[in-house]
Amino acid sequence: MKSKYIEPFKIKVVEPISQIGRKERELILEKAGYNLFSVPADKVMIDLLTDSGTSAMSDNQWAGLMMGDESYAGSRNYYHFEETIQDIFGYKYVIPTHQGRVAENILCSIKVKKGHCIPNNIHFDTTRANIEHAGAKAVNCVIDEAYDTGIEHPFKGNMDLNKLEKVINEVGPENIPFCMITITNNSGGGQPVSLENIKQTKALVDKYNLPLLFDACRFAENAYFIKTREKAYEDWSIKEIAKEMFKYGNGCTMSAKKDGLVNIGGFLCLDNEQMADKVKNLLILVEGFPTYGGLAGRDLEAVARGLKEVLDENYLSFRIGQIKYLGDLLDEANVPYVKPTGGHAIYIDVKKFLPEIPQSEFPAQALVCELYLAGGIRSVEIGSLMFGYKDKETGEDVYPNLELLRLAIPRRVYTTAHIEFVAQTIIDVYNNKEKIKGLKLIYEADILRHFTAKLAPIES
Ligand code: F0G
């Protein structure tokens, strides 16, 4: 199979990839406690750990860095940032933060109290952790199809309106400070949410007078899926679709490290002045003055320019096409992954890839380690290590429905040849998978344990 997509850019600057052998990787992995977060990046050949903050910036963005106005208050780059975001997202109040989770943290610190509940299609792990840190419950209400990795549903990120209404009635609307929709739905496979579903969710939350906020990290990828999969919007521009999506919300949290095409940055948007004032006051305490929010003026400029570039349909068609190409190559060897391919990543279905390793032995993490050993590829586990926990009441281990390995593709970084190398490595590992052993936990932190956990192979 040949790729149908050509890179819609030329390469002006190159960054060498260090090539080390399997023997050296074995030693590195052992030292890292079988956790790829602890492996130095220059010991990785193809880094698919995340699509966050790993984009290649354009010449236009790099030029923008030189236009950085580093004034403490009222930097011209802030006004460009604010105006660009208001134009695309449509919200009046734009508050910069240095990354997405700070926007979540500030929002939760102000709005979320003990005993509250926040529904979402599926919460990303930092969103869940921020909600739980504030003493509240984070509930997932995605449609059931999201949990069946084999079903080809065009909008697997959609909210299940019955589940959402049931949660609202069970906990009472007075205990729900806001509902969220994550576009695209990262933890469920980078799957999009349809505009139809966004409208219906809005109608439902309106019935109970609840605000709706977007986790908008990958909004442009979501908009591209709407354009290509939802007939009513096929003639709309990506910007028009984005504006239409955000019209149904009261604000958003955003990590610009994804669809902002930058290496650092984020923001919180709101339509409510009182709330925005509270946020700005807390921002001054933890991030900085509201016209820079923890970022340099040049960073704000790069975000403003990146947000305009990400709306380009040629870019998005290559971007989504590159992920699909990797999926198509894996299909040729029947490697099981979440269907259809998502917006920023391929999610290997490890319950099907390694059915003989139980979730108590972290099969997805074991596969992460094997891909590193086989090809120097760094991927990330989204399964029993990331989401498993011990139930405080019963003392039993609880495991997530899905056991996934994510190959997140950085934006504008890797070429078709890199993608083909990744596919071939995975296929080779698949064909020799009986050699892979499960892992046991040696150290875990209380929250977000996957970042710092230490593991060891289970010797049989
Ligand atoms: N929401 C979603 C859906 C995300 O995917 C992320 C980050 C965040 C919020 C937090 O943003 O990192 O800027 O603080 N996701 C990265 C990932 C880390 O690898 O998926 P942040």
Short mmCIF file of C-alpha atoms and ligand atoms in Angstrom, two decimals:
data_model
loop_
_atom_site.label_atom_id
_atom_site.label_comp_id
_atom_site.label_asym_id
_atom_site.label_seq_id
_atom_site.Cartn_x
_atom_site.Cartn_y
_atom_site.Cartn_z
CA MET A 1 0.00 0.00 0.00
CA LYS A 2 1.19 3.54 -0.82
CA SER A 3 0.26 6.71 1.05
CA LYS A 4 -2.25 8.98 -0.75
CA TYR A 5 -1.20 11.98 1.28
CA ILE A 6 1.81 14.19 0.69
CA GLU A 7 3.26 16.34 3.42
CA PRO A 8 1.78 19.84 2.87
CA PHE A 9 5.08 21.45 3.92
CA LYS A 10 8.76 21.47 2.99
CA ILE A 11 11.47 20.78 5.57
CA LYS A 12 13.63 23.82 6.37
CA VAL A 13 15.29 22.72 9.61
CA VAL A 14 16.13 19.16 10.61
CA GLU A 15 16.64 17.56 14.00
CA PRO A 16 18.79 14.40 14.04
CA ILE A 17 17.36 11.18 15.45
CA SER A 18 19.82 9.16 17.53
CA GLN A 19 19.91 5.52 16.52
CA ILE A 20 20.84 3.10 19.28
CA GLY A 21 20.67 -0.69 19.35
CA ARG A 22 18.36 -3.06 21.20
CA LYS A 23 21.03 -4.03 23.79
CA GLU A 24 21.42 -0.41 24.92
CA ARG A 25 17.64 0.04 24.98
CA GLU A 26 17.28 -3.00 27.27
CA LEU A 27 19.60 -1.39 29.84
CA ILE A 28 17.86 1.98 29.54
CA LEU A 29 14.42 0.42 30.02
CA GLU A 30 15.47 -1.49 33.11
CA LYS A 31 16.98 1.67 34.61
CA ALA A 32 13.74 3.55 33.80
CA GLY A 33 11.65 1.05 35.80
CA TYR A 34 9.88 -0.09 32.62
CA ASN A 35 8.27 3.33 32.42
CA LEU A 36 8.87 5.24 29.18
CA PHE A 37 8.24 8.56 30.94
CA SER A 38 11.63 8.01 32.60
CA VAL A 39 13.54 7.32 29.37
CA PRO A 40 15.65 10.27 28.09
CA ALA A 41 14.18 11.55 24.82
CA ASP A 42 17.48 11.22 22.96
CA LYS A 43 17.31 7.48 23.59
CA VAL A 44 14.06 7.33 21.59
CA MET A 45 13.94 7.00 17.80
CA ILE A 46 10.31 7.79 17.02
CA ASP A 47 8.59 9.60 19.86
CA LEU A 48 4.85 8.95 19.87
CA LEU A 49 4.42 9.49 23.60
CA THR A 50 2.20 12.46 22.96
CA ASP A 51 0.97 14.90 20.36
CA SER A 52 1.05 17.56 23.07
CA GLY A 53 3.64 20.31 22.82
CA THR A 54 5.51 18.30 20.20
CA SER A 55 4.36 20.09 17.02
CA ALA A 56 6.81 21.54 14.54
CA MET A 57 6.13 25.26 14.29
CA SER A 58 5.94 26.95 10.89
CA ASP A 59 8.33 29.60 9.57
CA ASN A 60 5.50 32.08 10.19
CA GLN A 61 5.29 31.08 13.86
CA TRP A 62 9.06 31.26 14.30
CA ALA A 63 9.02 34.71 12.72
CA GLY A 64 6.28 35.60 15.22
CA LEU A 65 8.60 34.74 18.11
CA MET A 66 10.83 37.62 17.04
CA MET A 67 7.82 39.92 17.36
CA GLY A 68 7.41 39.05 21.03
CA ASP A 69 6.51 42.06 23.17
CA GLU A 70 7.61 41.09 26.66
CA SER A 71 5.81 43.87 28.51
CA TYR A 72 4.40 42.76 31.83
CA ALA A 73 0.98 44.26 31.11
CA GLY A 74 -0.85 44.78 27.81
CA SER A 75 1.62 43.08 25.45
CA ARG A 76 0.58 43.50 21.81
CA ASN A 77 0.84 39.73 21.43
CA TYR A 78 -1.87 39.29 24.05
CA TYR A 79 -4.25 41.42 21.99
CA HIS A 80 -3.48 39.35 18.89
CA PHE A 81 -4.00 36.17 20.95
CA GLU A 82 -7.29 37.45 22.40
CA GLU A 83 -8.64 38.69 19.07
CA THR A 84 -7.76 35.41 17.28
CA ILE A 85 -9.41 33.29 19.98
CA GLN A 86 -12.50 35.50 20.15
CA ASP A 87 -12.81 35.21 16.37
CA ILE A 88 -12.64 31.38 16.31
CA PHE A 89 -14.15 30.41 19.67
CA GLY A 90 -16.59 33.28 20.03
CA TYR A 91 -16.20 33.75 23.80
CA LYS A 92 -15.75 37.23 25.24
CA TYR A 93 -13.25 36.50 28.03
CA VAL A 94 -9.92 34.94 27.06
CA ILE A 95 -7.54 34.05 29.89
CA PRO A 96 -4.08 32.70 29.00
CA THR A 97 -2.48 29.89 31.00
CA HIS A 98 0.80 28.11 30.41
CA GLN A 99 -0.96 24.85 29.59
CA GLY A 100 -4.35 23.18 29.60
CA ARG A 101 -4.38 21.63 33.07
CA VAL A 102 -3.91 25.05 34.70
CA ALA A 103 -7.07 26.24 32.97
CA GLU A 104 -8.77 23.12 34.41
CA ASN A 105 -7.26 23.69 37.85
CA ILE A 106 -8.32 27.33 38.06
CA LEU A 107 -11.82 26.48 36.83
CA CYS A 108 -12.17 23.65 39.37
CA SER A 109 -10.70 25.73 42.23
CA ILE A 110 -13.44 28.31 41.70
CA LYS A 111 -16.46 26.29 40.59
CA VAL A 112 -16.07 22.77 41.98
CA LYS A 113 -16.82 21.86 45.60
CA LYS A 114 -16.86 18.68 47.66
CA GLY A 115 -19.88 16.53 46.73
CA HIS A 116 -20.18 18.01 43.22
CA CYS A 117 -20.28 15.91 40.08
CA ILE A 118 -18.98 16.84 36.60
CA PRO A 119 -20.22 14.78 33.64
CA ASN A 120 -18.18 14.60 30.41
CA ASN A 121 -18.13 12.24 27.43
CA ILE A 122 -14.81 10.91 28.82
CA HIS A 123 -12.64 13.02 31.10
CA PHE A 124 -8.98 13.29 30.21
CA ASP A 125 -6.80 12.19 33.15
CA THR A 126 -5.73 15.72 34.21
CA THR A 127 -9.35 16.92 34.08
CA ARG A 128 -10.47 13.99 36.21
CA ALA A 129 -7.58 14.54 38.65
CA ASN A 130 -8.38 18.25 39.01
CA ILE A 131 -12.05 17.49 39.67
CA GLU A 132 -11.24 14.78 42.19
CA HIS A 133 -8.64 17.02 43.83
CA ALA A 134 -11.45 19.52 44.46
CA GLY A 135 -13.43 16.74 46.20
CA ALA A 136 -15.90 16.10 43.38
CA LYS A 137 -16.75 13.15 41.15
CA ALA A 138 -15.88 12.97 37.44
CA VAL A 139 -18.44 10.88 35.54
CA ASN A 140 -18.12 9.60 31.95
CA CYS A 141 -21.29 9.57 29.83
CA VAL A 142 -19.96 8.60 26.41
CA ILE A 143 -22.09 6.36 24.16
CA ASP A 144 -21.61 2.61 24.69
CA GLU A 145 -20.11 2.19 21.21
CA ALA A 146 -17.00 4.00 22.48
CA TYR A 147 -16.14 0.93 24.55
CA ASP A 148 -16.38 -1.48 21.62
CA THR A 149 -13.09 -1.01 19.82
CA GLY A 150 -14.27 -2.89 16.72
CA ILE A 151 -17.38 -0.80 15.91
CA GLU A 152 -17.00 1.71 13.04
CA HIS A 153 -19.14 4.55 14.41
CA PRO A 154 -18.42 7.96 12.80
CA PHE A 155 -18.81 9.87 16.09
CA LYS A 156 -17.69 7.54 18.83
CA GLY A 157 -16.98 10.50 21.12
CA ASN A 158 -20.68 11.42 21.32
CA MET A 159 -22.37 12.01 24.65
CA ASP A 160 -25.04 9.47 25.60
CA LEU A 161 -27.94 11.78 26.43
CA ASN A 162 -29.76 9.15 28.50
CA LYS A 163 -26.68 8.53 30.64
CA LEU A 164 -26.21 12.28 31.06
CA GLU A 165 -29.82 12.89 32.09
CA LYS A 166 -29.67 9.96 34.51
CA VAL A 167 -26.57 11.43 36.19
CA ILE A 168 -28.20 14.87 36.42
CA ASN A 169 -31.29 13.37 38.07
CA GLU A 170 -29.32 11.11 40.39
CA VAL A 171 -26.98 13.76 41.82
CA GLY A 172 -29.35 16.70 41.34
CA PRO A 173 -28.61 19.66 39.03
CA GLU A 174 -27.70 21.79 42.07
CA ASN A 175 -24.63 19.56 42.53
CA ILE A 176 -23.43 19.96 38.95
CA PRO A 177 -21.53 23.25 38.48
CA PHE A 178 -21.06 22.54 34.74
CA CYS A 179 -21.03 19.73 32.17
CA MET A 180 -18.15 19.17 29.75
CA ILE A 181 -17.63 17.79 26.25
CA THR A 182 -14.11 16.78 25.20
CA ILE A 183 -13.38 17.31 21.50
CA THR A 184 -11.98 15.08 20.25
CA ASN A 185 -12.48 12.48 22.95
CA ASN A 186 -8.85 11.66 23.72
CA SER A 187 -9.25 8.92 26.33
CA GLY A 188 -11.81 7.11 24.15
CA GLY A 189 -9.55 6.91 21.09
CA GLY A 190 -9.34 10.49 19.78
CA GLN A 191 -12.88 10.07 18.48
CA PRO A 192 -14.98 13.06 17.39
CA VAL A 193 -18.28 14.43 18.65
CA SER A 194 -20.90 15.41 16.04
CA LEU A 195 -22.47 18.84 15.85
CA GLU A 196 -25.85 17.18 16.13
CA ASN A 197 -24.77 15.64 19.44
CA ILE A 198 -23.32 18.94 20.68
CA LYS A 199 -26.67 20.63 19.94
CA GLN A 200 -28.62 17.88 21.70
CA THR A 201 -26.34 17.99 24.73
CA LYS A 202 -26.82 21.74 24.90
CA ALA A 203 -30.62 21.34 24.74
CA LEU A 204 -30.49 18.80 27.58
CA VAL A 205 -28.26 20.84 29.90
CA ASP A 206 -30.41 23.93 29.17
CA LYS A 207 -33.40 22.03 30.55
CA TYR A 208 -31.61 21.92 33.90
CA ASN A 209 -29.97 25.34 33.55
CA LEU A 210 -26.44 23.93 33.59
CA PRO A 211 -23.45 25.56 31.86
CA LEU A 212 -21.65 23.56 29.16
CA LEU A 213 -17.88 23.82 28.74
CA PHE A 214 -15.69 22.31 26.03
CA ASP A 215 -12.33 20.70 26.56
CA ALA A 216 -11.24 22.05 23.19
CA CYS A 217 -7.66 20.73 22.82
CA ARG A 218 -8.28 19.12 19.42
CA PHE A 219 -11.16 21.26 18.18
CA ALA A 220 -9.85 21.64 14.61
CA GLU A 221 -9.47 17.87 14.19
CA ASN A 222 -13.02 17.48 15.54
CA ALA A 223 -14.26 20.11 13.08
CA TYR A 224 -12.57 18.28 10.19
CA PHE A 225 -14.37 15.05 11.13
CA ILE A 226 -17.66 16.97 11.22
CA LYS A 227 -16.97 18.37 7.75
CA THR A 228 -16.12 14.96 6.29
CA ARG A 229 -18.67 12.82 8.18
CA GLU A 230 -21.68 15.02 8.88
CA LYS A 231 -23.44 15.78 5.59
CA ALA A 232 -25.02 19.08 6.69
CA TYR A 233 -21.58 20.66 7.13
CA GLU A 234 -19.69 19.38 4.09
CA ASP A 235 -19.61 22.82 2.46
CA TRP A 236 -18.69 24.71 5.62
CA SER A 237 -15.15 25.93 6.30
CA ILE A 238 -13.33 24.53 9.36
CA LYS A 239 -13.57 27.95 10.99
CA GLU A 240 -17.32 28.14 10.42
CA ILE A 241 -17.75 24.68 11.94
CA ALA A 242 -15.57 25.61 14.94
CA LYS A 243 -17.63 28.75 15.56
CA GLU A 244 -20.81 26.72 15.28
CA MET A 245 -19.57 24.10 17.81
CA PHE A 246 -18.51 26.68 20.38
CA LYS A 247 -21.78 28.61 20.01
CA TYR A 248 -23.46 25.88 22.07
CA GLY A 249 -21.07 26.22 25.04
CA ASN A 250 -20.41 28.79 27.74
CA GLY A 251 -16.66 28.53 27.50
CA CYS A 252 -13.76 26.13 27.14
CA THR A 253 -10.49 24.95 28.55
CA MET A 254 -7.78 24.55 25.94
CA SER A 255 -4.31 23.14 25.79
CA ALA A 256 -2.78 25.02 22.84
CA LYS A 257 -0.07 22.34 22.86
CA LYS A 258 -2.35 20.32 20.58
CA ASP A 259 -4.34 22.21 17.95
CA GLY A 260 -2.58 25.48 18.81
CA LEU A 261 0.47 23.99 17.03
CA VAL A 262 2.83 25.25 19.73
CA ASN A 263 5.21 23.77 22.28
CA ILE A 264 3.66 25.51 25.28
CA GLY A 265 0.45 27.43 25.99
CA GLY A 266 -3.19 27.18 26.93
CA PHE A 267 -6.21 29.25 27.82
CA LEU A 268 -9.58 29.37 29.47
CA CYS A 269 -12.51 31.05 27.71
CA LEU A 270 -15.70 32.16 29.41
CA ASP A 271 -18.82 34.09 28.49
CA ASN A 272 -19.60 35.22 32.04
CA GLU A 273 -17.98 38.40 33.32
CA GLN A 274 -18.25 37.68 37.05
CA MET A 275 -16.73 34.26 36.63
CA ALA A 276 -13.97 35.66 34.39
CA ASP A 277 -13.09 38.22 37.08
CA LYS A 278 -12.73 35.49 39.69
CA VAL A 279 -10.56 33.46 37.33
CA LYS A 280 -8.32 36.45 36.59
CA ASN A 281 -7.79 37.11 40.29
CA LEU A 282 -6.74 33.54 40.93
CA LEU A 283 -4.61 33.61 37.77
CA ILE A 284 -2.62 36.53 39.21
CA LEU A 285 -1.89 34.36 42.23
CA VAL A 286 -0.73 31.23 40.38
CA GLU A 287 0.22 32.11 36.77
CA GLY A 288 0.68 35.83 36.32
CA PHE A 289 -1.03 38.98 35.10
CA PRO A 290 -4.09 38.24 32.89
CA THR A 291 -2.41 39.52 29.72
CA TYR A 292 0.34 36.91 29.88
CA GLY A 293 -0.85 34.11 32.21
CA GLY A 294 2.44 32.29 32.62
CA LEU A 295 3.53 32.70 28.99
CA ALA A 296 6.09 34.94 27.31
CA GLY A 297 4.74 37.47 24.80
CA ARG A 298 6.41 35.47 22.02
CA ASP A 299 4.55 32.31 23.12
CA LEU A 300 1.23 34.15 22.88
CA GLU A 301 2.15 35.22 19.34
CA ALA A 302 3.01 31.63 18.34
CA VAL A 303 -0.39 30.44 19.65
CA ALA A 304 -2.26 33.19 17.76
CA ARG A 305 -0.51 32.24 14.51
CA GLY A 306 -0.85 28.49 15.16
CA LEU A 307 -4.59 28.72 15.73
CA LYS A 308 -5.00 30.33 12.32
CA GLU A 309 -2.79 27.72 10.60
CA VAL A 310 -4.59 24.75 12.13
CA LEU A 311 -7.80 25.74 10.32
CA ASP A 312 -6.18 24.99 6.94
CA GLU A 313 -8.04 22.12 5.29
CA ASN A 314 -4.98 20.86 3.38
CA TYR A 315 -3.13 20.55 6.66
CA LEU A 316 -6.04 18.76 8.36
CA SER A 317 -6.59 16.38 5.46
CA PHE A 318 -2.89 15.37 5.61
CA ARG A 319 -3.00 15.18 9.40
CA ILE A 320 -6.07 12.94 9.62
CA GLY A 321 -4.88 11.05 6.50
CA GLN A 322 -1.49 10.28 8.08
CA ILE A 323 -3.17 8.65 11.07
CA LYS A 324 -5.48 6.70 8.76
CA TYR A 325 -2.51 5.52 6.67
CA LEU A 326 -0.90 4.04 9.78
CA GLY A 327 -4.23 2.32 10.54
CA ASP A 328 -4.47 0.97 6.98
CA LEU A 329 -0.96 -0.50 7.22
CA LEU A 330 -1.84 -2.20 10.52
CA ASP A 331 -5.04 -3.56 8.93
CA GLU A 332 -2.94 -5.45 6.38
CA ALA A 333 -1.60 -7.59 9.28
CA ASN A 334 -4.89 -7.60 11.26
CA VAL A 335 -3.36 -5.74 14.19
CA PRO A 336 -6.34 -4.84 16.45
CA TYR A 337 -6.85 -1.11 17.13
CA VAL A 338 -9.73 1.24 17.90
CA LYS A 339 -11.85 1.68 14.76
CA PRO A 340 -12.18 4.06 13.04
CA THR A 341 -8.79 5.79 13.36
CA GLY A 342 -8.93 8.89 15.57
CA GLY A 343 -7.77 12.45 15.00
CA HIS A 344 -4.36 12.43 16.63
CA ALA A 345 -3.44 8.85 17.38
CA ILE A 346 -3.85 5.15 16.83
CA TYR A 347 -5.01 3.23 19.90
CA ILE A 348 -4.01 -0.43 19.84
CA ASP A 349 -6.59 -2.67 21.51
CA VAL A 350 -4.32 -4.59 23.85
CA LYS A 351 -7.05 -6.85 25.24
CA LYS A 352 -7.17 -8.29 21.69
CA PHE A 353 -3.43 -7.92 20.94
CA LEU A 354 -2.31 -9.75 24.13
CA PRO A 355 -5.40 -11.62 25.36
CA GLU A 356 -3.32 -14.01 27.47
CA ILE A 357 -1.95 -11.27 29.78
CA PRO A 358 -4.53 -10.24 32.45
CA GLN A 359 -5.10 -6.55 33.30
CA SER A 360 -3.50 -7.15 36.71
CA GLU A 361 -0.21 -7.61 34.78
CA PHE A 362 -0.47 -4.34 32.81
CA PRO A 363 -0.52 -5.78 29.28
CA ALA A 364 -0.61 -2.39 27.51
CA GLN A 365 2.44 -1.22 29.47
CA ALA A 366 4.18 -4.49 28.60
CA LEU A 367 3.51 -3.75 24.92
CA VAL A 368 4.75 -0.16 25.31
CA CYS A 369 8.04 -1.62 26.57
CA GLU A 370 8.25 -4.14 23.73
CA LEU A 371 7.76 -1.47 21.02
CA TYR A 372 10.60 0.50 22.59
CA LEU A 373 12.88 -2.53 22.64
CA ALA A 374 11.97 -3.58 19.09
CA GLY A 375 12.16 -0.22 17.30
CA GLY A 376 12.99 2.59 19.74
CA ILE A 377 9.36 3.72 19.50
CA ARG A 378 7.93 5.50 22.52
CA SER A 379 4.19 5.11 23.00
CA VAL A 380 1.92 5.49 26.03
CA GLU A 381 -0.29 3.15 28.02
CA ILE A 382 -3.95 4.10 28.51
CA GLY A 383 -5.19 1.19 30.52
CA SER A 384 -4.79 -0.52 33.86
CA LEU A 385 -1.69 1.46 34.86
CA MET A 386 -3.21 4.86 34.03
CA PHE A 387 -6.77 4.23 35.21
CA GLY A 388 -6.64 1.19 37.52
CA TYR A 389 -7.05 1.78 41.26
CA LYS A 390 -7.83 0.07 44.53
CA ASP A 391 -11.43 0.58 45.68
CA LYS A 392 -11.22 2.27 49.10
CA GLU A 393 -14.31 0.47 50.42
CA THR A 394 -13.83 -3.05 49.10
CA GLY A 395 -10.01 -3.05 48.78
CA GLU A 396 -10.41 -4.64 45.36
CA ASP A 397 -8.44 -3.66 42.27
CA VAL A 398 -10.62 -1.93 39.69
CA TYR A 399 -9.60 -1.93 36.02
CA PRO A 400 -10.84 0.23 33.14
CA ASN A 401 -13.01 -1.20 30.36
CA LEU A 402 -10.41 -0.40 27.75
CA GLU A 403 -6.79 -1.52 27.75
CA LEU A 404 -5.13 0.62 25.09
CA LEU A 405 -1.70 1.58 23.81
CA ARG A 406 -1.64 5.01 22.19
CA LEU A 407 0.62 5.99 19.34
CA ALA A 408 0.14 9.76 19.32
CA ILE A 409 1.44 11.43 16.19
CA PRO A 410 3.09 14.85 16.69
CA ARG A 411 1.86 17.47 14.23
CA ARG A 412 4.04 18.17 11.15
CA VAL A 413 6.99 16.21 12.62
CA TYR A 414 7.19 12.72 11.10
CA THR A 415 7.16 11.77 7.42
CA THR A 416 5.47 8.91 5.60
CA ALA A 417 8.69 6.86 5.87
CA HIS A 418 8.63 7.21 9.66
CA ILE A 419 5.01 6.06 9.73
CA GLU A 420 5.87 3.01 7.60
CA PHE A 421 8.74 2.13 9.97
CA VAL A 422 6.37 2.33 12.95
CA ALA A 423 3.81 0.08 11.23
CA GLN A 424 6.43 -2.52 10.32
CA THR A 425 7.82 -2.60 13.88
CA ILE A 426 4.34 -3.15 15.33
CA ILE A 427 3.57 -5.88 12.81
CA ASP A 428 6.85 -7.66 13.63
CA VAL A 429 6.05 -7.48 17.36
CA TYR A 430 2.51 -8.76 16.69
CA ASN A 431 3.86 -11.75 14.82
CA ASN A 432 6.15 -12.63 17.78
CA LYS A 433 3.85 -11.59 20.61
CA GLU A 434 4.06 -14.81 22.63
CA LYS A 435 7.48 -13.60 23.88
CA ILE A 436 5.93 -10.63 25.72
CA LYS A 437 5.66 -10.95 29.53
CA GLY A 438 3.38 -9.10 31.97
CA LEU A 439 4.66 -6.53 34.48
CA LYS A 440 4.30 -6.01 38.23
CA LEU A 441 4.15 -2.66 40.06
CA ILE A 442 7.04 -1.82 42.34
CA TYR A 443 6.25 1.82 43.13
CA GLU A 444 3.14 3.96 42.63
CA ALA A 445 2.26 7.56 43.61
CA ASP A 446 -1.18 8.47 45.02
CA ILE A 447 -2.41 10.40 41.98
CA LEU A 448 -1.61 10.12 38.25
CA ARG A 449 0.55 7.11 39.07
CA HIS A 450 1.44 6.23 35.48
CA PHE A 451 3.84 9.18 35.19
CA THR A 452 6.21 7.98 37.91
CA ALA A 453 5.38 4.30 38.46
CA LYS A 454 8.19 1.77 38.56
CA LEU A 455 7.59 -1.73 37.23
CA ALA A 456 9.45 -4.98 36.61
CA PRO A 457 8.83 -7.95 34.30
CA ILE A 458 7.08 -10.96 35.81
CA GLU A 459 9.46 -13.86 35.41
CA SER A 460 7.65 -17.14 34.80
N1 F0G B 1 -7.53 17.71 27.97
C1 F0G B 1 -7.22 16.79 27.04
C2 F0G B 1 -8.29 16.15 26.22
C3 F0G B 1 -5.87 16.46 26.85
O1 F0G B 1 -5.58 15.55 25.92
C4 F0G B 1 -4.88 17.09 27.64
C5 F0G B 1 -3.48 16.74 27.49
C6 F0G B 1 -5.26 18.06 28.57
C7 F0G B 1 -6.61 18.34 28.71
C8 F0G B 1 -4.25 18.77 29.45
O2 F0G B 1 -3.49 19.68 28.72
O3 F0G B 1 -1.13 18.87 28.91
O4 F0G B 1 -1.62 21.21 28.26
O5 F0G B 1 -1.99 20.46 30.56
N2 F0G B 1 -3.11 15.70 26.92
C9 F0G B 1 -1.76 15.28 26.68
C10 F0G B 1 -1.78 13.94 26.03
C11 F0G B 1 -0.85 15.36 27.84
O6 F0G B 1 -0.71 13.34 25.88
O7 F0G B 1 -2.86 13.47 25.61
P1 F0G B 1 -1.98 20.06 29.14
#
